[in-house]
Coordinates of C-alpha atoms in Angstrom, one line a residue:
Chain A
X176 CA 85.1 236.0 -117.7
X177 CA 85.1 238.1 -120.8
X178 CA 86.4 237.9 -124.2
X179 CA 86.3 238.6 -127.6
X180 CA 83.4 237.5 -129.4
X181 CA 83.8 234.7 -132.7
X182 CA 81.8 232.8 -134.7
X183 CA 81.0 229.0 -134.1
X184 CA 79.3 226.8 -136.0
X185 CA 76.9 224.5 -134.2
X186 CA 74.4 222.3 -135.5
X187 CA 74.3 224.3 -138.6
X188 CA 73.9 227.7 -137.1
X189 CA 76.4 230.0 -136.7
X190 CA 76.2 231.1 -133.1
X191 CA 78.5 233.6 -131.6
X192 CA 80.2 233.1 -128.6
X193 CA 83.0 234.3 -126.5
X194 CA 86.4 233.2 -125.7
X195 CA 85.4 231.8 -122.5
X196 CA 82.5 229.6 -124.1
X197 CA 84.9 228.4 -127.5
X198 CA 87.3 227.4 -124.6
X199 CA 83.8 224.9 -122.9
X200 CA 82.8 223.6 -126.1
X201 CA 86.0 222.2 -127.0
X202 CA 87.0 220.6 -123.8
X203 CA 83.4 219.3 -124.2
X204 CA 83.9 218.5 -127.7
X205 CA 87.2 216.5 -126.6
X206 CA 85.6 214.8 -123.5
X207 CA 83.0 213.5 -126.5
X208 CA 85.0 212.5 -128.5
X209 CA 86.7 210.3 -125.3
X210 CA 83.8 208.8 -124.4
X211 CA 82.6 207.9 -128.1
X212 CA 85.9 206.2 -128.1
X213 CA 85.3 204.3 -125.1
X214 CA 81.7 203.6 -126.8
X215 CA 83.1 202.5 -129.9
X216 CA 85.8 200.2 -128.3
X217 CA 82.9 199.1 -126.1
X218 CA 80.9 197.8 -129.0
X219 CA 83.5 196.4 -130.8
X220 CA 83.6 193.7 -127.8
X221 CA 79.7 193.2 -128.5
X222 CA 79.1 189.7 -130.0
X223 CA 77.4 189.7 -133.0
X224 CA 73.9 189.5 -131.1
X225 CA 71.0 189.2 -132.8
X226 CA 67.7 190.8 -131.3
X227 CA 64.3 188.4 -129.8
X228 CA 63.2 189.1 -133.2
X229 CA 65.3 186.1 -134.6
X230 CA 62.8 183.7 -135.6
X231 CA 62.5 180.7 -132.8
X232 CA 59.6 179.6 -134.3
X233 CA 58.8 177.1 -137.3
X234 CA 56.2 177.3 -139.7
X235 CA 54.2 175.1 -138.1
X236 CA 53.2 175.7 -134.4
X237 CA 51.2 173.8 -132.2
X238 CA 49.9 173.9 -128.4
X239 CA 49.5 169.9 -127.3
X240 CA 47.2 169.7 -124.8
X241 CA 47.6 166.8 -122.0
X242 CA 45.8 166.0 -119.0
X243 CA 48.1 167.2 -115.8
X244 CA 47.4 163.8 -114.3
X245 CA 45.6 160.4 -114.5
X246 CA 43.5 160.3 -111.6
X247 CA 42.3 156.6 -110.2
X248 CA 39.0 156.2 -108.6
X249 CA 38.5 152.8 -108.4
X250 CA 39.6 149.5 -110.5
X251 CA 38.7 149.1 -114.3
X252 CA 37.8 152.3 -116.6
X253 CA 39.0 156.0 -114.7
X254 CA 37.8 158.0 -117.7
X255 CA 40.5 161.2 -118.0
X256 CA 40.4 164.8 -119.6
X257 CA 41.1 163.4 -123.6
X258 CA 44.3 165.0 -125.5
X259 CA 44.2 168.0 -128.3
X260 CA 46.1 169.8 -130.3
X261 CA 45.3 173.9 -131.4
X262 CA 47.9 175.6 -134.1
X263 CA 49.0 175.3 -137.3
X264 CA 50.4 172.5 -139.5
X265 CA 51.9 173.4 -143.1
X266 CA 50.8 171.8 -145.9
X267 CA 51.7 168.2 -146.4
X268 CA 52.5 167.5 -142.4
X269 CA 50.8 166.1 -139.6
X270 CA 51.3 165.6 -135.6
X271 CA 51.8 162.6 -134.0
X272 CA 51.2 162.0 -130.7
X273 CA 52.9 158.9 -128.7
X274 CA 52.4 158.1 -124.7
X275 CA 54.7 156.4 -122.6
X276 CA 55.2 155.3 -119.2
X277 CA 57.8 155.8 -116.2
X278 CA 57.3 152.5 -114.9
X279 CA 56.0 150.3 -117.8
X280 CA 52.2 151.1 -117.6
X281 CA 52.0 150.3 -114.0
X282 CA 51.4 152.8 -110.5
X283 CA 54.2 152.2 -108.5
X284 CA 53.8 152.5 -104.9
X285 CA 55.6 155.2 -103.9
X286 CA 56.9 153.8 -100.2
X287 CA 57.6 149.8 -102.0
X288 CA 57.9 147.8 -104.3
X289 CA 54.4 147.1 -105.0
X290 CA 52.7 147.4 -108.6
X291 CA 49.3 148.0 -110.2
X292 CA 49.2 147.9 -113.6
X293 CA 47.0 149.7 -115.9
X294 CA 46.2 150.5 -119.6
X295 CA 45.7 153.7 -121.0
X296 CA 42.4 153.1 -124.0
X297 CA 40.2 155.4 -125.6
X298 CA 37.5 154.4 -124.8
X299 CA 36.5 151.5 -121.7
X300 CA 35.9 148.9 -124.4
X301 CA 38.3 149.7 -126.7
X302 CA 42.1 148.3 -127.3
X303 CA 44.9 149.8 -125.9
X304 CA 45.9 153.3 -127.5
X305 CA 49.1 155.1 -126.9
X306 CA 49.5 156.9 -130.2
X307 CA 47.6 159.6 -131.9
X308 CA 47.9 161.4 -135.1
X309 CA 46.3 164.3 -136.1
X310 CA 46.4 165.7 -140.1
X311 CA 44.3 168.4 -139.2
X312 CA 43.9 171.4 -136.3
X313 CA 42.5 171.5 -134.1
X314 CA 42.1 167.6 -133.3
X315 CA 41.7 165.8 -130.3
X316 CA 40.9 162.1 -128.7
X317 CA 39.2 160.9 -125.8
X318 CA 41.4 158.8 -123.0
X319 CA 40.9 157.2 -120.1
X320 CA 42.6 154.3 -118.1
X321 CA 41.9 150.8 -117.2
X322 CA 43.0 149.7 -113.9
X323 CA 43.5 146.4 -113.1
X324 CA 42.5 145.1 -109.7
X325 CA 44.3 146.6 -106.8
X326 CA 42.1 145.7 -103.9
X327 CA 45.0 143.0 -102.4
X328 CA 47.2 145.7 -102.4
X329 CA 49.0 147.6 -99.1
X330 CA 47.5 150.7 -98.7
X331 CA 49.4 153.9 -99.9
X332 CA 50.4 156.0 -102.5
X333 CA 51.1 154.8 -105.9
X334 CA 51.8 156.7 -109.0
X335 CA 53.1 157.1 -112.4
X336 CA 54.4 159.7 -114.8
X337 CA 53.1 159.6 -118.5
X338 CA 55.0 161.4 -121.1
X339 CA 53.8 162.5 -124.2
X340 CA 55.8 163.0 -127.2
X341 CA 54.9 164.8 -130.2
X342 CA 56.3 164.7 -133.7
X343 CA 55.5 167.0 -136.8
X344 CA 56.4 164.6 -140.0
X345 CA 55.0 164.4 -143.4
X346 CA 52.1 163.1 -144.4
X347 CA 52.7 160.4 -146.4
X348 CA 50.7 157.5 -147.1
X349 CA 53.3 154.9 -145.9
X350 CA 53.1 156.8 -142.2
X351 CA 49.9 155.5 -142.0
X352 CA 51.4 152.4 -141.5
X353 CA 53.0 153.5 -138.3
X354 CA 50.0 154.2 -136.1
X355 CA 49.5 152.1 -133.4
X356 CA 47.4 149.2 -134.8
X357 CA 47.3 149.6 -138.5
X358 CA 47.6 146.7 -140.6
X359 CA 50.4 146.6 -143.6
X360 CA 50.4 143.5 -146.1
X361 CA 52.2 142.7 -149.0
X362 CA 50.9 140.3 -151.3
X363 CA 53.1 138.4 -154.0
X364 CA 52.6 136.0 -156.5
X365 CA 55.2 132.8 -155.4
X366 CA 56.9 130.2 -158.1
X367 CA 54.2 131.7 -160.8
X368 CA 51.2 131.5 -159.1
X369 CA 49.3 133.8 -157.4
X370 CA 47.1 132.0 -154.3
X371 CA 47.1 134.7 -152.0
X372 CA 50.2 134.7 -150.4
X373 CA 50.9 137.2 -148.4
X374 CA 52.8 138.9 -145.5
X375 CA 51.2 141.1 -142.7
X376 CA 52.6 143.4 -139.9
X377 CA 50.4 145.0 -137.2
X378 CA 51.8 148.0 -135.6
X379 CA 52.7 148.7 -131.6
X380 CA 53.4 151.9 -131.1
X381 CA 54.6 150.9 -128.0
X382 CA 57.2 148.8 -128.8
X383 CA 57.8 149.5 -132.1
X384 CA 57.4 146.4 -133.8
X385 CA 55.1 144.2 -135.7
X386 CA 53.1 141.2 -134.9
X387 CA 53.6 139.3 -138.1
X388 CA 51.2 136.8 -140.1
X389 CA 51.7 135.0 -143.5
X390 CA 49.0 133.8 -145.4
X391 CA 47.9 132.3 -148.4
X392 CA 47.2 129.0 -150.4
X393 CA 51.1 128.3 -151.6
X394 CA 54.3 129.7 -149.8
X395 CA 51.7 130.9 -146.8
X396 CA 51.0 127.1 -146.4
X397 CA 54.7 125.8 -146.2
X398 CA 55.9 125.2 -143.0
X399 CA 59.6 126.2 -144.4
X400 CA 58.6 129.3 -145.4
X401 CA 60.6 132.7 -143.3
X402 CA 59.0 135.9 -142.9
X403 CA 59.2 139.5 -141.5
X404 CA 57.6 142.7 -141.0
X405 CA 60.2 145.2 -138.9
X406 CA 60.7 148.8 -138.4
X407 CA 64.2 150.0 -139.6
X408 CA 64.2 153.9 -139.2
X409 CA 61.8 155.4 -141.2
X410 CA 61.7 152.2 -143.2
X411 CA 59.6 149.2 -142.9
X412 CA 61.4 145.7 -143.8
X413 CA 58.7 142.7 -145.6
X414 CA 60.6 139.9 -146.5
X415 CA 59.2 136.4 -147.5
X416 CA 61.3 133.6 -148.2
X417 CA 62.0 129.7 -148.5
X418 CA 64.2 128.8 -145.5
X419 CA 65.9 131.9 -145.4
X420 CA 66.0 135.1 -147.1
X421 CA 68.9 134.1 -149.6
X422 CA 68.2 132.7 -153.1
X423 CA 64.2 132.0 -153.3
X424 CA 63.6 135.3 -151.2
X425 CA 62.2 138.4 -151.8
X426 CA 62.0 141.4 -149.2
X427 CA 61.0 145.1 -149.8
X428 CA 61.6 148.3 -147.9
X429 CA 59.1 151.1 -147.8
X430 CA 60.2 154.5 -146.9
X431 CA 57.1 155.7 -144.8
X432 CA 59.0 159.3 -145.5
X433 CA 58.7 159.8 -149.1
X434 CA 56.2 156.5 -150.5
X435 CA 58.8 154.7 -151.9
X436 CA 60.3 151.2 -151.6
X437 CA 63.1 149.1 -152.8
X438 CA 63.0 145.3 -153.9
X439 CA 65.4 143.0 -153.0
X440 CA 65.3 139.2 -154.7
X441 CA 67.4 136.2 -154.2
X442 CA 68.9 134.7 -156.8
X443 CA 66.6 132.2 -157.7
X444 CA 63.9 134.4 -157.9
X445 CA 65.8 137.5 -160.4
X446 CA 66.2 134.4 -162.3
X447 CA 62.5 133.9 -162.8
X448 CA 61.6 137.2 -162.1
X449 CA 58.0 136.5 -163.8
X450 CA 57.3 133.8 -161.6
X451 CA 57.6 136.0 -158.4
X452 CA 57.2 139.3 -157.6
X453 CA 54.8 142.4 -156.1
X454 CA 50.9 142.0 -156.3
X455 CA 49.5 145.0 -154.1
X456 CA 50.6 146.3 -151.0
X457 CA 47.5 147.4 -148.7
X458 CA 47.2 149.4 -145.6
X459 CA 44.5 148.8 -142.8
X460 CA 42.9 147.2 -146.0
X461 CA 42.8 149.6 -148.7
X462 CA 45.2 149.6 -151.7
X463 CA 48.2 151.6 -151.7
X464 CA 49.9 150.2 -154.7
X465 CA 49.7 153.1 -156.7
X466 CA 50.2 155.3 -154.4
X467 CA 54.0 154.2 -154.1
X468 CA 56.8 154.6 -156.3
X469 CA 60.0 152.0 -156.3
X470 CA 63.0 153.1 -156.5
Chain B
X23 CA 99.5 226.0 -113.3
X24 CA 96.4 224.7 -113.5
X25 CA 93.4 226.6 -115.1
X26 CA 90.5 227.6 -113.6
X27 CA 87.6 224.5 -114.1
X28 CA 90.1 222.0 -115.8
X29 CA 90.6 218.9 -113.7
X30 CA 93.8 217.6 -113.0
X31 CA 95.7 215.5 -115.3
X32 CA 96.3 212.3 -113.4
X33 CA 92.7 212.1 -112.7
X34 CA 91.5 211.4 -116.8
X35 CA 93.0 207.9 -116.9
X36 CA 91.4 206.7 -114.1
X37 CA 88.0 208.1 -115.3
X38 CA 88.4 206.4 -118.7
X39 CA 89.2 203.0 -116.8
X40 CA 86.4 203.5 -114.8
X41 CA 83.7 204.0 -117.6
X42 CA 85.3 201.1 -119.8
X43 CA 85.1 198.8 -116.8
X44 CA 81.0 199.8 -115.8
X45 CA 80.8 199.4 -119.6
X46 CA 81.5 196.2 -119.7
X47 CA 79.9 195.1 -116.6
X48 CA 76.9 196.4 -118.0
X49 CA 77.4 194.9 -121.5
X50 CA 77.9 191.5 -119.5
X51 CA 74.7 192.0 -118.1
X52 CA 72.8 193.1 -120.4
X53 CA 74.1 190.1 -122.9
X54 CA 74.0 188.0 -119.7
X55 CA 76.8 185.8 -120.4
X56 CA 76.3 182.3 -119.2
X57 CA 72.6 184.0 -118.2
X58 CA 69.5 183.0 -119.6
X59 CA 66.6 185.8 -119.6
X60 CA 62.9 184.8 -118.4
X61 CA 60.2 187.8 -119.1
X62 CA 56.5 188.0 -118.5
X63 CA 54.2 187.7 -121.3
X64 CA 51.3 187.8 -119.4
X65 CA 49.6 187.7 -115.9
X66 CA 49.1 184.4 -114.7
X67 CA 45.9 182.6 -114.9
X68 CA 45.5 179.3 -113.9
X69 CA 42.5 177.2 -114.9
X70 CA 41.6 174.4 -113.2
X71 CA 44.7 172.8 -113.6
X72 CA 43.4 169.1 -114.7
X73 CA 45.1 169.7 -118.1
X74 CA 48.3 171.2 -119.2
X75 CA 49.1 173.3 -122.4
X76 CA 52.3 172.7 -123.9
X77 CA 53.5 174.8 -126.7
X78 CA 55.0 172.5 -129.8
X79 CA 57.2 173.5 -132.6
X80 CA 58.1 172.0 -136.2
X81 CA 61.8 173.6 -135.4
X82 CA 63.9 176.0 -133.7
X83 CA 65.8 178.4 -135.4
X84 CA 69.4 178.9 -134.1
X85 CA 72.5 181.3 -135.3
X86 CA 75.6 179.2 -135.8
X87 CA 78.5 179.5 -133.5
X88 CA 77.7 180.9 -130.6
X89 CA 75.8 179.9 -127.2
X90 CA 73.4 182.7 -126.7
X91 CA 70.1 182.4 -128.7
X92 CA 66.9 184.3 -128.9
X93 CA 63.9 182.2 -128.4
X94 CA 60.6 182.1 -127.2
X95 CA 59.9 179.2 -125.1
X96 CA 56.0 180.2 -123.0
X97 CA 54.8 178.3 -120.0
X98 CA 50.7 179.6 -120.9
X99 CA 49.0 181.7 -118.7
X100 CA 46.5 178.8 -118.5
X101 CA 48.6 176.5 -116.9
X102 CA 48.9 175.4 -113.2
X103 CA 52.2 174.1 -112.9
X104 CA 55.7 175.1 -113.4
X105 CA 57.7 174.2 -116.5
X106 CA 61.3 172.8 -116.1
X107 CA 62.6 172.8 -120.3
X108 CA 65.7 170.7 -121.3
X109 CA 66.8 170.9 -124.6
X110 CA 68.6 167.6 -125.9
X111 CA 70.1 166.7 -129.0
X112 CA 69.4 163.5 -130.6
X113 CA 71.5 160.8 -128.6
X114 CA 70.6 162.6 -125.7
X115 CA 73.0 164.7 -125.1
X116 CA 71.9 167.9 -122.6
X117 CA 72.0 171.4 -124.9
X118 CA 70.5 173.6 -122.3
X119 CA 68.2 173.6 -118.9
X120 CA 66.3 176.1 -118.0
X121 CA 65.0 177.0 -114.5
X122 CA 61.7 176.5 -113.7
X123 CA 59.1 178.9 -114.7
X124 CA 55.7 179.8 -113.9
X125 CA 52.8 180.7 -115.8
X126 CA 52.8 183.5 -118.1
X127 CA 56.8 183.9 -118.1
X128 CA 58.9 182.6 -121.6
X129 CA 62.4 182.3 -122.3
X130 CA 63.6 185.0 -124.5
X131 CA 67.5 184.0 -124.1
X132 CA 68.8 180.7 -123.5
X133 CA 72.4 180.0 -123.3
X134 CA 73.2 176.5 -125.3
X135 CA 76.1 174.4 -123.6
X136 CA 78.1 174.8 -126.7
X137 CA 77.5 176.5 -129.6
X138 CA 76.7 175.1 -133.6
X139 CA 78.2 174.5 -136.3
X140 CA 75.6 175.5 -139.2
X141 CA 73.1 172.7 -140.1
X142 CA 70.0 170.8 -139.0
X143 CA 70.0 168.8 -135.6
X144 CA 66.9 166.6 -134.6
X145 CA 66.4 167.6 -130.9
X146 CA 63.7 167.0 -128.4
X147 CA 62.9 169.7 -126.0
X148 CA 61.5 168.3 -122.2
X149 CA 58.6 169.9 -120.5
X150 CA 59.0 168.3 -116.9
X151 CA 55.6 169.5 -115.2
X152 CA 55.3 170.5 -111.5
X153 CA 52.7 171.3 -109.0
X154 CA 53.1 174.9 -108.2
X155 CA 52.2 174.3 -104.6
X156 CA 54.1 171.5 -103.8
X157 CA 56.7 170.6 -106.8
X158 CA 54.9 167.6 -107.4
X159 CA 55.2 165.9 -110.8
X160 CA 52.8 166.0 -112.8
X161 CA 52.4 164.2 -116.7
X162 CA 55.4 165.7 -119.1
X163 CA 55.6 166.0 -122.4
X164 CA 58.3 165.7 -125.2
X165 CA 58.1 168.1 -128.6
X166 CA 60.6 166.3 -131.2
X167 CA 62.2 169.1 -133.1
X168 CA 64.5 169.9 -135.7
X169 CA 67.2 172.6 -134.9
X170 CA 67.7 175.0 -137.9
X171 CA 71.3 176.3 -137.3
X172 CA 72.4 179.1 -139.7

């Protein structure tokens, strides 16, 4: 089809076309501007959608490396591949590493009822050890397993799962005290003497809790003394009192978080506050006194 | 009288319907609603298998009200199991589970159960371990987490 010839502008250029092409471009031009509509209406219905690029991870990044399974050879020590840890930790942080059992510590049998237990060490003499902690990367710790004896046992299959769980937290001093087998005392001066008095906790990471001593040439002696060394939280509780924890007590809490504790006295001892009160407060036998601030 | 090369009138409409509808069957898809998205990061290769490499993190950053989230959650190519993930919140309640996947494929997209209110959450995300022959267990691991929800 023929027609007169006019000027269009396209892209910036003038272009000349005729009647029949003017006639094309704006039925194209329409059918566009339809389907931009369309567009625009479609992604209006878009959630706000963010691309992979949103940050998923942290500033500090890790790859915990576990053994795939505890194989048993025979009764007694089955060493294993150890655990490890490759990445990053920012400043002022550290990994902790705790293992724990499906079925308490002990190979079930997988067709009964039957039991063996076991106990996962680091090394065949060693103590039990379920709990790690790494301040630096890489790190990593040697384990094995310590079977008991399984030879009056039916024959089959018997197994367990072992988890591993893995904290980053901050490195405080007081966190120390929260490692499977570290030793936390408190020693105080009781009714104005100082005779080594004291109150210790030893840490399960198991269970979480303490086994607690007292000690000492005073209060540590009395058979009416009360004492305690428990895991609140983040906090570990001391308390050391006569009877009970009411007027001639004194407890503190440490906040393993941040190095700081309160105090907490009875009434009979704010009355004489010179007479009682905080000596040190060690950790697996060093001095960490100054190291902690009370609130 | 209808014009040489112009379609009929009636016939527009249903066009339009027709491109809004794929349109929105594709953008379903493609923001897979209710879906979450596994890609390959790498080709598989599996070492000997007696260990297993789990990837840890301090936190996970998550976008505030909704349930779709980007994230990048590997099974290493090193590995020789499958990775089941579950994503709890503190109190264990269930945020998300993921399918299993083999080595060498991540989570880019996970769909939450519900979505988040802005904040910080401590969370613990699962690594349930299998055989890839079988679907044995094998040992798992826990990574304690904070949720950073923005």
């Amino acid at each position: 089809m023929t027609g007169l010839l006019y000027p269009v502008r396209f892209g910036g250029f003038f272009i000349f076309k005729n009647t029949k092409w003017r006639y094309t471009f704006m039925k194209i031009k329409k059918r566009i501007f339809s389907l931009a509509l369309a567009g625009a209406l479609t992604l209006g219905l878009l959630p706000a959608f963010s691309s992979p690029a949103l940050a998923a991870d942290g500033e500090t990044s890790y790859t915990l490396t576990i053994p795939s399974t505890l194989t048993v050879a025979n009764s007694g020590w089955n060493p294993t591949s150890g655990i490890s840890a490759t990445g990053t930790l920012a400043s002022g942080k550290k990994l902790t590493v705790t293992a724990s059992s499906a079925n308490s510590w002990a190979l079930k049998q997988q067709d009964g009822n039957e039991t063996v237990s076991y106990t996962m060490k680091e090394t065949s003499d060693g103590e039990a050890k379920t709990a790690w902690e790494f301040t630096t990367l890489p790190g990593s710790a040697t384990l094995g397993i310590d079977v008991a004896d399984y030879s009056t046992k039916p024959a089959g299959t018997y197994q367990d799962t072992v988890t591993f769980t893995a904290k980053v937290e901050n490195s405080t001093v007081l966190s120390g005290a929260l490692v499977d087998g570290a030793t936390i005392k408190v020693n105080f001066k009781w009714r104005g003497s100082n005779r080594g008095d004291y109150v210790q906790g030893v840490y399960n990471a198991s269970s979480g809790t303490f086994t607690v001593t007292k000690g000492g040439g005073y209060w540590g002696s009395e058979e009416r003394a009360v004492y305690k060394v428990e895991k609140s939280g983040d906090n570990i509780i001391i308390g050391a009192g006569y009877y009970d924890y009411g007027a001639e007590a004194m407890v503190w809490s440490f906040d393993t978080t941040n190095d700081t504790y309160t105090y907490t006295q009875g009434s009979t001892v704010s009355s004489l506050p010179s007479y009682y009160g905080l000596i040190s407060v060690t950790l697996n036998g060093t001095d960490i006194t100054n190291q902690l601030t009370q609130n | 009288m209808m014009q040489k090369g112009r379609e009929p009138m009636n016939r527009k409409p249903n066009i339009l319907a027709a491109f809004l509808a794929l349109a929105l069957a594709l953008l379903l898809t493609a923001c897979g609603a209710g879906d979450d998205r596994v890609e390959r990061f790498a080709e598989a290769a599996p070492d000997s298998g007696e260990n297993i490499a789990i990837p840890g993190y301090e936190k996970l950053d998550f976008v505030a009200g909704r349930t779709a989230q980007a994230v990048s959650l590997k099974n290493p190519a090193e590995n020789a199991c499958t990775f089941v993930l579950t994503l709890t919140l503190e109190g264990g309640e269930t945020l998300w589970t993921g399918k299993a996947i083999s080595p060498g494929e991540a989570f880019t997209r996970i769909t939450l159960s519900k979505a988040l209110d802005a904040g910080e959450y401590p969370a613990t995300l699962h690594y349930d371990c299998y055989t890839i022959e079988d679907n044995q267990p094998l040992n798992g691991a826990e990574i304690q987490l904070t949720l950073e929800v923005k």
